[in-house]
Coordinates of C-alpha atoms in Angstrom, one line a residue:
Chain A
M1218 CA 28.4 -29.6 -75.7
S1219 CA 31.1 -27.8 -73.7
N1220 CA 28.5 -25.5 -72.3
R1221 CA 26.3 -28.4 -71.3
A1222 CA 29.2 -29.8 -69.6
L1223 CA 29.4 -26.7 -67.5
G1224 CA 25.9 -27.4 -66.5
A1225 CA 24.7 -24.1 -67.9
P1226 CA 21.5 -24.5 -69.8
R1227 CA 18.4 -24.8 -67.6
S1228 CA 15.7 -23.1 -69.5
P1229 CA 16.0 -22.9 -73.3
G1230 CA 14.1 -19.9 -74.6
P1231 CA 13.9 -18.5 -78.1
Q1232 CA 17.0 -19.2 -80.2
P1233 CA 18.9 -15.9 -80.6
V1234 CA 18.5 -15.0 -76.9
V1235 CA 19.8 -18.4 -75.8
K1236 CA 22.9 -18.1 -77.9
S1237 CA 24.0 -14.8 -76.5
G1238 CA 22.8 -15.9 -73.0
I1239 CA 25.0 -19.0 -73.0
A1240 CA 27.9 -17.1 -74.4
S1241 CA 27.9 -14.4 -71.8
E1242 CA 27.2 -16.8 -69.0
A1243 CA 29.9 -19.2 -70.1
S1244 CA 32.4 -16.3 -70.4
S1245 CA 31.5 -15.0 -67.0
R1246 CA 31.8 -18.5 -65.5
S1247 CA 35.2 -19.1 -67.0
Q1248 CA 36.3 -15.7 -65.7
A1249 CA 35.3 -16.9 -62.3
L1250 CA 37.1 -20.2 -62.8
L1251 CA 40.3 -18.4 -63.8
K1252 CA 40.4 -16.1 -60.9
A1253 CA 41.5 -18.4 -58.1
G1254 CA 44.9 -17.4 -56.7
N1255 CA 48.2 -19.2 -57.5
P1256 CA 47.2 -22.3 -59.4
R1257 CA 50.4 -24.2 -58.4
I1258 CA 49.7 -24.0 -54.7
W1259 CA 46.0 -24.7 -54.9
D1260 CA 46.7 -27.7 -57.3
G1261 CA 49.2 -29.1 -54.8
L1262 CA 46.8 -28.6 -51.9
F1263 CA 43.9 -30.1 -53.7
H1264 CA 46.0 -33.1 -54.7
L1265 CA 47.1 -33.5 -51.0
A1266 CA 43.5 -33.3 -49.8
M1267 CA 42.3 -36.0 -52.2
L1268 CA 45.3 -38.1 -51.3
A1269 CA 44.4 -37.7 -47.6
C1270 CA 40.9 -39.0 -48.4
A1271 CA 42.4 -42.0 -50.2
L1272 CA 44.7 -42.7 -47.3
C1273 CA 41.7 -42.6 -45.0
V1274 CA 40.4 -45.7 -46.8
L1275 CA 43.8 -47.4 -46.3
A1276 CA 43.8 -46.3 -42.7
L1277 CA 40.4 -47.6 -41.9
V1278 CA 41.3 -51.1 -43.0
G1279 CA 44.5 -50.8 -41.0
V1280 CA 42.5 -49.6 -37.9
I1281 CA 40.2 -52.6 -38.3
I1282 CA 43.0 -55.0 -38.3
Y1283 CA 44.8 -53.2 -35.4
E1284 CA 41.7 -53.0 -33.3
L1285 CA 40.8 -56.6 -33.8
T1286 CA 44.2 -58.0 -33.1
T1287 CA 45.1 -55.8 -30.1
R1288 CA 41.7 -56.2 -28.4
S1289 CA 41.8 -60.0 -28.8
Q1290 CA 45.3 -60.3 -27.4
L1291 CA 44.1 -61.5 -24.0
S1292 CA 42.1 -64.3 -25.5
W1293 CA 44.8 -65.3 -27.9
K1294 CA 47.3 -65.6 -25.0
A1295 CA 44.8 -67.6 -22.9
F1296 CA 43.5 -70.0 -25.5
G1297 CA 45.5 -69.7 -28.7
W1298 CA 44.3 -71.6 -31.8
R1299 CA 42.5 -74.2 -29.6
F1300 CA 39.9 -71.4 -29.1
F1301 CA 38.3 -72.2 -32.4
F1302 CA 38.0 -76.0 -31.7
A1303 CA 37.0 -76.0 -28.1
S1304 CA 33.3 -76.4 -27.6
E1305 CA 32.8 -75.0 -24.1
W1306 CA 31.5 -71.5 -23.9
D1307 CA 31.2 -70.7 -20.2
P1308 CA 31.5 -66.9 -19.4
V1309 CA 31.0 -67.5 -15.7
N1310 CA 34.2 -69.6 -15.3
E1311 CA 35.9 -67.9 -18.2
H1312 CA 36.3 -70.9 -20.4
F1313 CA 35.9 -69.9 -24.0
G1314 CA 35.8 -72.1 -27.0
A1315 CA 34.2 -70.9 -30.3
W1316 CA 33.6 -74.2 -32.0
P1317 CA 29.7 -74.1 -31.6
F1318 CA 29.7 -70.7 -33.3
V1319 CA 32.1 -71.7 -36.1
Y1320 CA 30.0 -74.8 -36.6
G1321 CA 26.7 -72.8 -36.6
T1322 CA 28.1 -70.3 -39.1
I1323 CA 29.4 -73.0 -41.5
V1324 CA 26.2 -75.1 -41.4
S1325 CA 23.8 -72.2 -41.7
S1326 CA 25.7 -70.6 -44.6
L1327 CA 26.1 -73.9 -46.4
L1328 CA 22.4 -74.7 -45.9
A1329 CA 21.7 -71.2 -47.3
L1330 CA 23.9 -71.8 -50.4
F1331 CA 22.3 -75.2 -50.9
L1332 CA 18.9 -73.6 -51.1
A1333 CA 19.9 -70.4 -52.8
V1334 CA 22.3 -71.4 -55.6
P1335 CA 19.8 -73.3 -57.8
L1336 CA 17.2 -70.6 -57.4
A1337 CA 19.6 -67.8 -58.0
L1338 CA 21.1 -69.4 -61.1
G1339 CA 17.6 -70.1 -62.4
V1340 CA 16.7 -66.5 -61.9
A1341 CA 19.9 -65.2 -63.6
M1342 CA 19.4 -67.6 -66.5
F1343 CA 15.8 -66.7 -66.9
I1344 CA 16.4 -63.0 -66.9
T1345 CA 19.4 -63.0 -69.3
E1346 CA 18.5 -65.7 -71.7
M1347 CA 14.9 -66.7 -71.6
C1348 CA 12.5 -63.9 -70.6
P1349 CA 11.0 -61.3 -73.0
R1350 CA 12.7 -58.0 -73.1
G1351 CA 9.9 -56.1 -71.4
L1352 CA 10.0 -58.4 -68.4
Q1353 CA 13.8 -58.3 -68.0
E1354 CA 14.0 -54.8 -66.5
A1355 CA 11.1 -55.5 -64.1
L1356 CA 12.5 -58.8 -62.8
A1357 CA 15.9 -57.3 -62.4
F1358 CA 14.4 -54.5 -60.4
A1359 CA 12.4 -56.9 -58.2
T1360 CA 15.5 -58.9 -57.3
E1361 CA 17.4 -55.7 -56.6
L1362 CA 14.6 -54.6 -54.3
L1363 CA 15.0 -57.9 -52.4
A1364 CA 18.6 -56.9 -51.8
A1365 CA 17.7 -53.5 -50.5
I1366 CA 15.5 -54.8 -47.6
P1367 CA 17.4 -54.4 -44.3
S1368 CA 18.4 -57.5 -42.5
V1369 CA 16.3 -56.6 -39.4
I1370 CA 13.2 -56.6 -41.5
Y1371 CA 14.0 -60.1 -42.9
G1372 CA 14.4 -61.1 -39.3
L1373 CA 11.1 -59.6 -38.3
W1374 CA 9.3 -61.4 -41.1
A1375 CA 11.1 -64.6 -40.3
I1376 CA 10.0 -64.5 -36.7
F1377 CA 6.3 -63.9 -37.4
V1378 CA 5.8 -65.6 -40.7
L1379 CA 8.5 -68.1 -41.6
V1380 CA 9.0 -69.6 -38.2
P1381 CA 5.3 -70.4 -37.6
L1382 CA 5.1 -71.8 -41.1
L1383 CA 8.1 -74.1 -40.4
R1384 CA 6.7 -75.1 -37.0
E1385 CA 3.2 -75.9 -38.2
Y1386 CA 3.7 -77.4 -41.7
I1387 CA 7.2 -77.7 -43.1
E1388 CA 9.0 -79.3 -40.2
P1389 CA 6.4 -81.9 -39.4
W1390 CA 6.3 -82.8 -43.0
L1391 CA 10.1 -83.0 -43.3
A1392 CA 10.2 -85.1 -40.1
R1393 CA 7.6 -87.6 -41.4
Y1394 CA 9.2 -88.1 -44.9
F1395 CA 12.9 -87.4 -44.3
G1396 CA 13.3 -88.1 -40.6
W1397 CA 15.3 -91.2 -41.5
T1398 CA 18.2 -89.0 -42.7
G1399 CA 18.8 -87.8 -39.1
L1400 CA 18.8 -84.2 -40.3
F1401 CA 15.1 -83.6 -39.5
T1402 CA 14.5 -85.1 -36.0
G1403 CA 13.5 -83.7 -32.7
A1404 CA 10.8 -81.3 -31.7
P1405 CA 9.8 -78.9 -34.5
Y1406 CA 10.3 -75.6 -32.7
G1407 CA 10.4 -73.5 -35.9
I1408 CA 13.2 -71.5 -34.5
G1409 CA 16.6 -73.2 -35.3
M1410 CA 19.2 -73.9 -37.9
L1411 CA 16.7 -74.6 -40.6
A1412 CA 15.0 -71.2 -40.2
A1413 CA 18.3 -69.4 -40.2
G1414 CA 19.4 -71.3 -43.3
M1415 CA 16.1 -70.4 -45.1
I1416 CA 16.1 -66.7 -44.3
L1417 CA 19.8 -66.5 -45.3
A1418 CA 18.9 -68.2 -48.6
I1419 CA 16.3 -65.6 -49.3
M1420 CA 18.8 -62.9 -48.5
V1421 CA 21.6 -64.2 -50.7
V1422 CA 19.6 -65.1 -53.8
P1423 CA 19.5 -61.5 -55.1
I1424 CA 23.3 -61.1 -54.6
I1425 CA 24.2 -64.3 -56.3
S1426 CA 21.7 -63.8 -59.1
S1427 CA 22.7 -60.2 -59.8
I1428 CA 26.4 -61.1 -60.1
A1429 CA 25.6 -64.2 -62.1
R1430 CA 23.5 -62.1 -64.4
E1431 CA 26.3 -59.6 -64.9
V1432 CA 28.8 -62.5 -65.6
M1433 CA 26.4 -64.2 -68.1
M1434 CA 25.8 -60.9 -69.9
A1435 CA 29.6 -60.5 -70.3
V1436 CA 29.8 -63.6 -72.4
P1437 CA 30.1 -62.5 -76.0
Q1438 CA 27.0 -62.8 -78.2
Q1439 CA 29.0 -64.7 -80.8
Q1440 CA 29.4 -67.6 -78.4
R1441 CA 25.6 -68.0 -78.3
E1442 CA 25.2 -67.6 -82.0
A1443 CA 27.9 -70.1 -82.7
V1444 CA 26.3 -72.8 -80.6
L1445 CA 22.8 -72.0 -82.0
A1446 CA 24.2 -72.3 -85.5
L1447 CA 25.3 -75.8 -84.7
G1448 CA 21.7 -76.7 -84.1
A1449 CA 21.5 -76.5 -80.3
T1450 CA 18.3 -76.0 -78.4
R1451 CA 18.1 -73.0 -76.2
W1452 CA 19.1 -74.9 -73.1
E1453 CA 22.0 -76.5 -74.9
M1454 CA 23.0 -73.0 -76.0
I1455 CA 22.9 -71.8 -72.4
R1456 CA 24.8 -74.8 -71.1
I1457 CA 27.5 -74.9 -73.8
G1458 CA 27.7 -71.2 -74.9
V1459 CA 27.0 -69.3 -71.7
L1460 CA 27.4 -71.4 -68.5
R1461 CA 30.6 -73.0 -69.6
N1462 CA 32.2 -69.7 -70.5
A1463 CA 31.0 -68.0 -67.4
R1464 CA 31.6 -70.7 -64.9
A1465 CA 34.5 -69.1 -63.1
G1466 CA 32.4 -65.9 -62.7
I1467 CA 29.4 -67.9 -61.5
L1468 CA 31.5 -69.6 -58.9
G1469 CA 32.6 -66.1 -57.9
A1470 CA 29.0 -65.1 -57.5
V1471 CA 28.3 -68.1 -55.3
I1472 CA 31.3 -67.4 -53.2
L1473 CA 30.3 -63.7 -52.8
G1474 CA 26.9 -65.0 -51.6
L1475 CA 28.8 -67.2 -49.1
G1476 CA 30.7 -64.2 -47.9
R1477 CA 27.5 -62.3 -47.3
A1478 CA 25.9 -65.3 -45.5
L1479 CA 28.9 -65.8 -43.2
G1480 CA 28.8 -62.2 -41.9
E1481 CA 25.0 -61.8 -41.8
T1482 CA 24.0 -61.0 -38.3
M1483 CA 20.5 -59.7 -37.4
A1484 CA 18.1 -61.9 -39.3
V1485 CA 20.1 -65.0 -38.2
T1486 CA 20.3 -63.8 -34.6
M1487 CA 16.5 -63.4 -34.5
V1488 CA 15.6 -67.0 -35.6
I1489 CA 18.5 -69.4 -35.0
G1490 CA 17.7 -69.8 -31.3
N1491 CA 21.1 -68.7 -29.9
R1492 CA 22.1 -71.7 -28.0
P1493 CA 25.8 -72.8 -28.2
E1494 CA 25.0 -76.4 -29.0
I1495 CA 26.0 -78.8 -31.7
A1496 CA 23.2 -81.0 -33.0
A1497 CA 22.9 -83.2 -36.1
S1498 CA 19.3 -82.2 -36.5
L1499 CA 18.5 -79.0 -38.5
F1500 CA 15.5 -78.4 -36.2
A1501 CA 17.8 -77.8 -33.2
P1502 CA 18.7 -74.3 -32.2
G1503 CA 22.3 -73.1 -32.9
Y1504 CA 24.4 -70.1 -32.7
T1505 CA 26.7 -68.3 -35.2
M1506 CA 29.9 -66.2 -34.8
A1507 CA 28.1 -63.0 -35.8
S1508 CA 25.1 -63.5 -33.5
V1509 CA 27.2 -64.3 -30.5
I1510 CA 28.9 -61.0 -30.9
A1511 CA 25.6 -59.2 -31.4
N1512 CA 24.0 -60.8 -28.3
E1513 CA 26.8 -60.8 -25.8
F1514 CA 29.2 -58.0 -26.7
S1515 CA 27.5 -55.2 -24.7
E1516 CA 27.0 -57.6 -21.8
A1517 CA 30.5 -58.9 -21.6
A1518 CA 31.5 -58.1 -18.1
T1519 CA 35.2 -59.2 -18.0
D1520 CA 38.2 -58.4 -20.1
T1521 CA 38.7 -62.0 -21.1
Y1522 CA 35.1 -62.4 -22.1
L1523 CA 35.2 -59.2 -24.3
S1524 CA 38.6 -60.3 -25.7
A1525 CA 37.2 -63.7 -26.7
L1526 CA 34.3 -62.1 -28.5
V1527 CA 36.7 -59.8 -30.4
Q1528 CA 38.7 -62.9 -31.3
V1529 CA 35.5 -64.4 -32.8
G1530 CA 35.2 -61.1 -34.7
L1531 CA 38.7 -61.3 -36.0
A1532 CA 38.2 -64.8 -37.3
L1533 CA 35.0 -63.7 -39.0
F1534 CA 36.7 -60.7 -40.5
L1535 CA 39.6 -62.8 -41.9
V1536 CA 37.4 -65.5 -43.3
T1537 CA 35.0 -63.1 -45.0
I1538 CA 37.9 -61.1 -46.5
I1539 CA 39.5 -64.2 -48.0
V1540 CA 36.2 -65.4 -49.3
N1541 CA 35.4 -62.0 -50.9
I1542 CA 38.8 -61.6 -52.5
L1543 CA 38.6 -65.0 -54.0
A1544 CA 35.1 -64.2 -55.3
Q1545 CA 36.3 -60.8 -56.8
V1546 CA 39.2 -62.5 -58.6
L1547 CA 36.8 -65.1 -60.1
V1548 CA 34.2 -62.5 -61.2
W1549 CA 36.9 -60.3 -62.8
S1550 CA 38.3 -63.2 -64.7
V1551 CA 35.0 -63.3 -66.7
T1552 CA 33.9 -59.7 -66.8
R1553 CA 37.2 -58.4 -67.8
G1554 CA 36.7 -59.8 -71.3
M1555 CA 38.7 -62.9 -71.1
P1556 CA 36.6 -66.0 -70.6
A1557 CA 38.4 -68.2 -68.1
R1558 CA 39.6 -71.4 -69.5
G1559 CA 39.7 -74.1 -66.9
H1560 CA 41.2 -77.0 -68.8
A1561 CA 41.6 -76.3 -72.4
Chain B
M392 CA 13.9 -71.0 -80.3
P393 CA 15.3 -71.4 -83.8
S394 CA 16.4 -75.0 -83.4
S395 CA 13.1 -76.5 -82.4
S396 CA 11.5 -75.8 -85.8
E397 CA 10.8 -79.2 -87.4
S398 CA 11.0 -78.0 -91.0
G399 CA 14.7 -77.3 -90.9
P400 CA 17.4 -79.7 -92.0
I401 CA 18.3 -80.5 -88.4
R402 CA 15.8 -82.7 -86.6
V403 CA 15.9 -82.1 -82.9
S404 CA 15.3 -85.2 -80.9
F405 CA 12.4 -85.5 -78.6
R406 CA 14.6 -85.9 -75.6
R407 CA 16.5 -82.7 -76.3
R408 CA 13.4 -80.7 -76.9
M409 CA 11.9 -82.0 -73.6
M410 CA 15.1 -81.1 -71.8
N411 CA 14.8 -77.6 -73.2
H412 CA 11.3 -77.2 -72.0
V413 CA 12.0 -78.7 -68.6
V414 CA 14.9 -76.3 -67.9
T415 CA 12.9 -73.3 -69.1
L416 CA 10.0 -74.3 -66.8
A417 CA 12.5 -74.8 -63.9
A418 CA 14.0 -71.4 -64.4
A419 CA 10.6 -69.8 -64.5
M420 CA 9.7 -71.6 -61.3
A421 CA 12.8 -70.3 -59.7
V422 CA 11.8 -66.8 -60.5
L423 CA 8.3 -67.4 -59.1
L424 CA 9.8 -68.9 -55.9
V425 CA 12.0 -65.9 -55.4
L426 CA 9.2 -63.5 -56.0
V427 CA 7.1 -65.2 -53.3
P428 CA 9.1 -64.1 -50.3
L429 CA 9.5 -60.6 -51.9
T430 CA 5.8 -60.1 -52.2
A431 CA 5.1 -61.9 -48.9
I432 CA 7.5 -59.5 -47.1
F433 CA 6.0 -56.4 -48.6
A434 CA 2.4 -57.6 -48.2
Y435 CA 3.0 -58.4 -44.5
L436 CA 4.8 -55.1 -43.9
V437 CA 1.9 -53.2 -45.4
Y438 CA -0.8 -55.4 -43.8
K439 CA 0.7 -55.3 -40.3
G440 CA 2.4 -52.0 -40.5
V441 CA -0.4 -49.8 -41.8
G442 CA -2.8 -51.0 -39.1
S443 CA -0.3 -50.0 -36.4
L444 CA 0.7 -46.8 -37.9
N445 CA -0.9 -43.7 -36.3
W446 CA -0.1 -40.2 -35.4
A447 CA 1.0 -41.2 -31.9
F448 CA 3.5 -43.6 -33.4
L449 CA 5.2 -40.8 -35.3
T450 CA 5.1 -38.2 -32.5
Q451 CA 5.5 -40.0 -29.2
I452 CA 8.3 -41.8 -27.5
P453 CA 8.0 -45.4 -26.2
K454 CA 5.6 -46.0 -23.3
P455 CA 6.7 -48.4 -20.5
V456 CA 5.9 -52.1 -21.0
G457 CA 2.2 -52.8 -20.5
E458 CA 0.9 -49.4 -21.3
P459 CA -0.6 -49.2 -24.7
G460 CA 0.3 -46.5 -27.2
G461 CA 3.5 -44.6 -27.5
G462 CA 5.6 -44.4 -30.6
M463 CA 9.1 -44.3 -32.2
A464 CA 9.5 -40.6 -32.7
N465 CA 12.7 -40.5 -30.8
A466 CA 14.0 -43.5 -32.9
I467 CA 13.2 -41.8 -36.1
A468 CA 15.0 -38.6 -35.0
G469 CA 17.9 -40.7 -33.7
S470 CA 18.3 -42.5 -37.0
A471 CA 18.3 -39.2 -38.7
L472 CA 21.0 -37.9 -36.4
I473 CA 23.1 -41.0 -36.8
L474 CA 22.8 -41.0 -40.6
L475 CA 23.6 -37.3 -40.6
I476 CA 26.9 -38.0 -38.8
A477 CA 27.6 -41.0 -41.0
S478 CA 27.0 -38.9 -44.1
A479 CA 29.2 -36.0 -42.8
M480 CA 32.0 -38.5 -42.4
G481 CA 31.4 -40.9 -45.4
V482 CA 30.4 -38.6 -48.2
P483 CA 33.4 -36.2 -48.3
I484 CA 36.0 -38.9 -47.7
G485 CA 34.3 -41.2 -50.2
I486 CA 34.0 -38.6 -52.9
G487 CA 37.6 -37.4 -52.2
A488 CA 39.0 -40.9 -52.4
G489 CA 37.0 -41.4 -55.6
I490 CA 38.4 -38.2 -57.1
Y491 CA 41.9 -39.4 -56.2
L492 CA 41.4 -42.7 -57.8
A493 CA 40.0 -41.3 -61.0
E494 CA 42.1 -38.2 -61.5
Y495 CA 45.5 -38.8 -59.8
A496 CA 46.1 -42.5 -59.2
R497 CA 45.9 -44.5 -62.4
N498 CA 48.9 -46.5 -60.9
R499 CA 50.0 -49.0 -58.3
M500 CA 48.9 -46.7 -55.4
G501 CA 45.5 -46.5 -57.0
D502 CA 45.3 -50.2 -57.3
L503 CA 46.1 -50.5 -53.6
V504 CA 43.4 -48.1 -52.6
R505 CA 40.9 -49.7 -54.9
F506 CA 41.6 -53.1 -53.5
T507 CA 41.4 -51.8 -49.9
A508 CA 38.0 -50.2 -50.7
D509 CA 36.7 -53.5 -51.9
V510 CA 38.0 -55.2 -48.8
L511 CA 36.3 -52.6 -46.6
N512 CA 33.1 -53.3 -48.6
G513 CA 33.2 -56.9 -47.6
V514 CA 33.8 -56.4 -43.9
P515 CA 30.8 -57.9 -42.0
S516 CA 28.8 -55.0 -40.4
I517 CA 29.0 -56.5 -36.9
V518 CA 32.8 -56.3 -37.1
V519 CA 32.6 -52.7 -38.1
G520 CA 30.6 -52.3 -34.8
I521 CA 33.4 -53.8 -32.8
V522 CA 35.9 -51.4 -34.3
A523 CA 33.7 -48.4 -33.7
Y524 CA 33.2 -49.6 -30.1
G525 CA 37.0 -49.8 -29.7
I526 CA 37.7 -46.4 -31.2
V527 CA 34.8 -44.2 -30.2
V528 CA 32.9 -45.8 -27.3
L529 CA 35.9 -46.8 -25.3
A530 CA 37.6 -43.4 -25.8
Q531 CA 34.4 -41.5 -24.8
G532 CA 33.5 -43.9 -22.0
H533 CA 29.9 -44.4 -23.1
F534 CA 27.7 -45.4 -26.0
S535 CA 26.8 -42.5 -28.3
A536 CA 25.3 -41.3 -31.6
L537 CA 28.8 -40.4 -32.7
A538 CA 30.0 -44.0 -32.4
G539 CA 27.0 -45.2 -34.4
G540 CA 27.5 -42.6 -37.0
F541 CA 31.2 -43.5 -37.2
A542 CA 30.4 -47.1 -37.8
L543 CA 27.8 -46.4 -40.5
G544 CA 30.1 -43.7 -42.1
M545 CA 32.8 -46.3 -42.4
M546 CA 30.4 -48.6 -44.3
M547 CA 29.4 -45.8 -46.6
I548 CA 32.9 -44.9 -47.8
P549 CA 33.8 -47.8 -50.1
T550 CA 30.5 -47.7 -52.0
I551 CA 30.8 -43.9 -52.6
T552 CA 34.5 -44.1 -53.5
R553 CA 34.0 -46.7 -56.2
A554 CA 30.8 -45.0 -57.6
T555 CA 32.6 -41.7 -57.8
E556 CA 35.6 -43.1 -59.5
E557 CA 33.4 -45.0 -62.0
M558 CA 31.4 -41.9 -62.8
L559 CA 34.4 -39.6 -63.2
L560 CA 36.1 -42.0 -65.5
L561 CA 33.0 -41.8 -67.8
V562 CA 33.6 -38.1 -68.3
P563 CA 35.4 -37.8 -71.6
R564 CA 39.0 -36.6 -71.6
A565 CA 38.1 -34.0 -74.1
I566 CA 36.1 -32.1 -71.6
R567 CA 39.0 -31.9 -69.1
E568 CA 41.4 -30.9 -72.0
A569 CA 39.0 -28.2 -73.1
A570 CA 39.0 -26.8 -69.6
Y571 CA 42.8 -26.9 -69.4
G572 CA 42.9 -25.2 -72.8
L573 CA 41.0 -22.3 -71.3
G574 CA 43.7 -21.9 -68.7
I575 CA 41.6 -23.3 -65.9
S576 CA 43.8 -24.9 -63.2
R577 CA 43.6 -28.6 -62.6
W578 CA 41.8 -28.6 -59.2
R579 CA 39.2 -26.1 -60.5
T580 CA 38.7 -28.3 -63.6
T581 CA 38.2 -31.4 -61.4
L582 CA 35.7 -29.7 -59.0
S583 CA 33.8 -27.4 -61.3
I584 CA 33.9 -29.3 -64.6
T585 CA 34.6 -33.0 -64.2
L586 CA 32.8 -33.6 -60.9
R587 CA 30.0 -31.4 -62.0
T588 CA 29.5 -33.3 -65.2
A589 CA 29.3 -36.5 -63.3
T590 CA 27.1 -35.1 -60.5
S591 CA 24.0 -37.2 -61.0
G592 CA 26.0 -40.4 -61.1
V593 CA 27.9 -39.5 -58.0
I594 CA 24.6 -38.6 -56.2
T595 CA 23.3 -42.1 -57.2
G596 CA 26.3 -43.6 -55.6
V597 CA 25.8 -41.6 -52.4
M598 CA 22.2 -42.6 -52.2
L599 CA 23.1 -46.3 -52.8
A600 CA 25.5 -46.1 -49.9
F601 CA 22.9 -44.2 -47.8
A602 CA 20.1 -46.8 -48.5
R603 CA 22.5 -49.6 -47.6
V604 CA 23.4 -48.2 -44.2
A605 CA 20.0 -46.8 -43.3
G606 CA 18.6 -50.1 -42.3
E607 CA 21.8 -51.4 -40.7
T608 CA 21.3 -52.7 -37.1
A609 CA 24.3 -54.8 -36.2
P610 CA 26.9 -52.0 -36.0
L611 CA 24.6 -49.9 -33.9
L612 CA 24.0 -52.6 -31.2
F613 CA 27.0 -51.5 -29.1
T614 CA 27.7 -48.1 -30.5
A615 CA 24.5 -46.1 -30.6
F616 CA 23.0 -48.7 -28.2
G617 CA 19.4 -47.3 -28.2
N618 CA 17.5 -45.1 -25.9
Q619 CA 13.9 -45.0 -24.7
Y620 CA 13.9 -41.2 -24.5
W621 CA 14.6 -38.2 -26.6
N622 CA 18.2 -37.4 -27.2
W623 CA 19.8 -34.8 -29.4
K624 CA 23.3 -34.9 -28.0
I625 CA 25.8 -36.7 -30.2
N626 CA 27.7 -38.0 -27.2
Q627 CA 24.8 -39.8 -25.6
P628 CA 23.2 -43.2 -26.3
T629 CA 20.7 -42.7 -29.1
A630 CA 17.7 -44.6 -30.3
A631 CA 17.6 -45.8 -33.9
L632 CA 14.7 -47.0 -36.0
S633 CA 16.3 -50.3 -36.9
L634 CA 17.5 -51.0 -33.3
Q635 CA 14.0 -50.3 -32.0
V636 CA 12.5 -52.7 -34.6
F637 CA 14.9 -55.4 -33.4
T638 CA 14.3 -54.8 -29.7
Y639 CA 10.5 -54.9 -30.2
A640 CA 10.6 -57.9 -32.5
I641 CA 12.4 -60.2 -30.1
S642 CA 10.3 -58.9 -27.1
P643 CA 7.4 -61.1 -25.8
F644 CA 4.8 -58.3 -25.9
D645 CA 2.1 -58.1 -28.6
E646 CA 1.9 -54.3 -28.4
W647 CA 5.6 -54.1 -29.2
H648 CA 5.3 -56.6 -32.0
R649 CA 2.7 -54.3 -33.5
Q650 CA 5.0 -51.4 -33.3
A651 CA 7.9 -53.3 -34.7
W652 CA 5.9 -53.8 -37.9
A653 CA 5.0 -50.1 -38.1
G654 CA 8.7 -49.2 -37.5
A655 CA 9.8 -51.6 -40.2
L656 CA 7.2 -50.2 -42.6
I657 CA 8.6 -46.6 -42.1
L658 CA 12.1 -47.9 -42.5
I659 CA 11.4 -49.7 -45.8
V660 CA 9.3 -46.8 -47.2
L661 CA 12.3 -44.5 -46.6
I662 CA 14.7 -46.9 -48.3
V663 CA 12.4 -47.8 -51.2
I664 CA 12.0 -44.1 -51.9
A665 CA 15.8 -43.7 -52.0
V666 CA 16.3 -46.8 -54.2
S667 CA 13.6 -45.8 -56.7
A668 CA 15.0 -42.3 -56.9
L669 CA 18.3 -43.9 -57.6
R670 CA 16.9 -46.0 -60.3
M671 CA 15.3 -43.0 -61.9
A672 CA 18.5 -41.0 -61.8
A673 CA 20.3 -44.0 -63.4
S674 CA 17.9 -44.4 -66.2
R675 CA 17.9 -40.7 -67.0
G676 CA 21.6 -41.1 -67.9
M677 CA 24.5 -40.6 -65.6
L678 CA 26.2 -37.9 -67.7
K679 CA 24.6 -34.8 -68.9
G680 CA 27.6 -33.6 -71.0
S681 CA 28.6 -36.7 -72.8
S682 CA 26.9 -39.1 -75.3

């Protein structure tokens, strides 16, 4: 085993030859390993080098915070907190208010969660508790594949497939039967908040379902057996034995999905319409924080304009970080072997 | 479904049995609904992409608007250049930080680094772009492949760090102790024995990080910026496959739409190859020496 650890054996031949071969190779290797200079100095240097790499990680986050705060100074000074609640975005006269973007980010993300959470939980439940063994692996792989598709390809697909579908069939249908809610009124362009929400939903399903799957699998088998022994059906077993024990982690998975949806840029930019307007109808075009940065950053002509965009970025950074930390803590509470007890 | 057997002492009511079936059906429907976009996306990529893929696409640079033909050769090369820079930055730092976490810092400091890596992992990619713009682009005075590589490298680090740490921790203590027992110094043990034992796992982590950033577009918008011509200099604006797909997709020209699909197909093929290789490495077992 020790020689395998050294990575020595590549081609096993006849027995006796192999034995002596390994022995001599191992001894020559360990000679080579022993040769290196003064071990104290090299050990110290190596430790320092690895520490430097670790400090790089710390430094990167420090640099992100520093860059975002210093480069948004101008905008902070000019607009302060009102920046996030003012709804005028007028680069020509340098009046900047980010409310349309904040609104668009929140609405598109919540819409995405509304569509994605039931699906993702269904998928996670099906894979962990219901489906036959053989299918388990294949389905898990398929959902992982969905997570590996780059955002720009989702956007491409959304522009040429999802949007025409929405425009021709789904939106007219929604307008006819659900127009009275006020959410589905106006001209069905296809492009707009609904399209953004739907493509985001497709993108966050694999994230939520894979974490939820992990959390559900962390629930001890005895929990399931105990509930089944009481005469529960499979659904009752899942509800009482699995979901209840894993609920904190599942909430964490959902929040992790939210974090992804908030920061998602390309696919949303390609289909949301990019108009800083606030409309009740989901058919209307909108704009998100990430997409305004993507569209306008390289065209921002003045310092204040650029600074305002960085301020949007800073807000986006802080919100996603808080959301992600919250999610991590919730997921850990389940996967670290102690089922979270909400109210005992 | 042990409980639904009627012969047992417990009689399960009709309502409960129906509920069980309804939920099972709903979960299966959810799986189907999720598989629909997956297959639709791949089907469209192949259907639209293969038709537009030809030799010119792989060997020529973009033609001006209105002229048919042309390709994305410069974007493919640009992506390779940017990813090379990103890997040169992300892989050593990521692995180094992972080694530090696994071998030296089972303490408060380690917790801090681990937490920071997780924070870095959650930073939206567009924000990474802003930071790379501030650090590299403004310092250089123009957009460049270096800035793009810096942004993507930053995004690779946390994934590689956490993967390396996890894999090194899987290596049994006994192997390290055996090495120390032979009089091999600590750094040599770490590099030639511990890291080597965990090689395939670490490679998996690196490829995961690579696959993740290979298709990234947002951080390149105002770092690498894009370029219609060949460029091999790392301090000049550079085309990237994902950027080109984006630009062509939102353009109003049919010819460009066609090429966007072809570009997307190339991109996804490269990524799927990486992910399946990763999957294979993972199923072969991370550790050669243990178990």
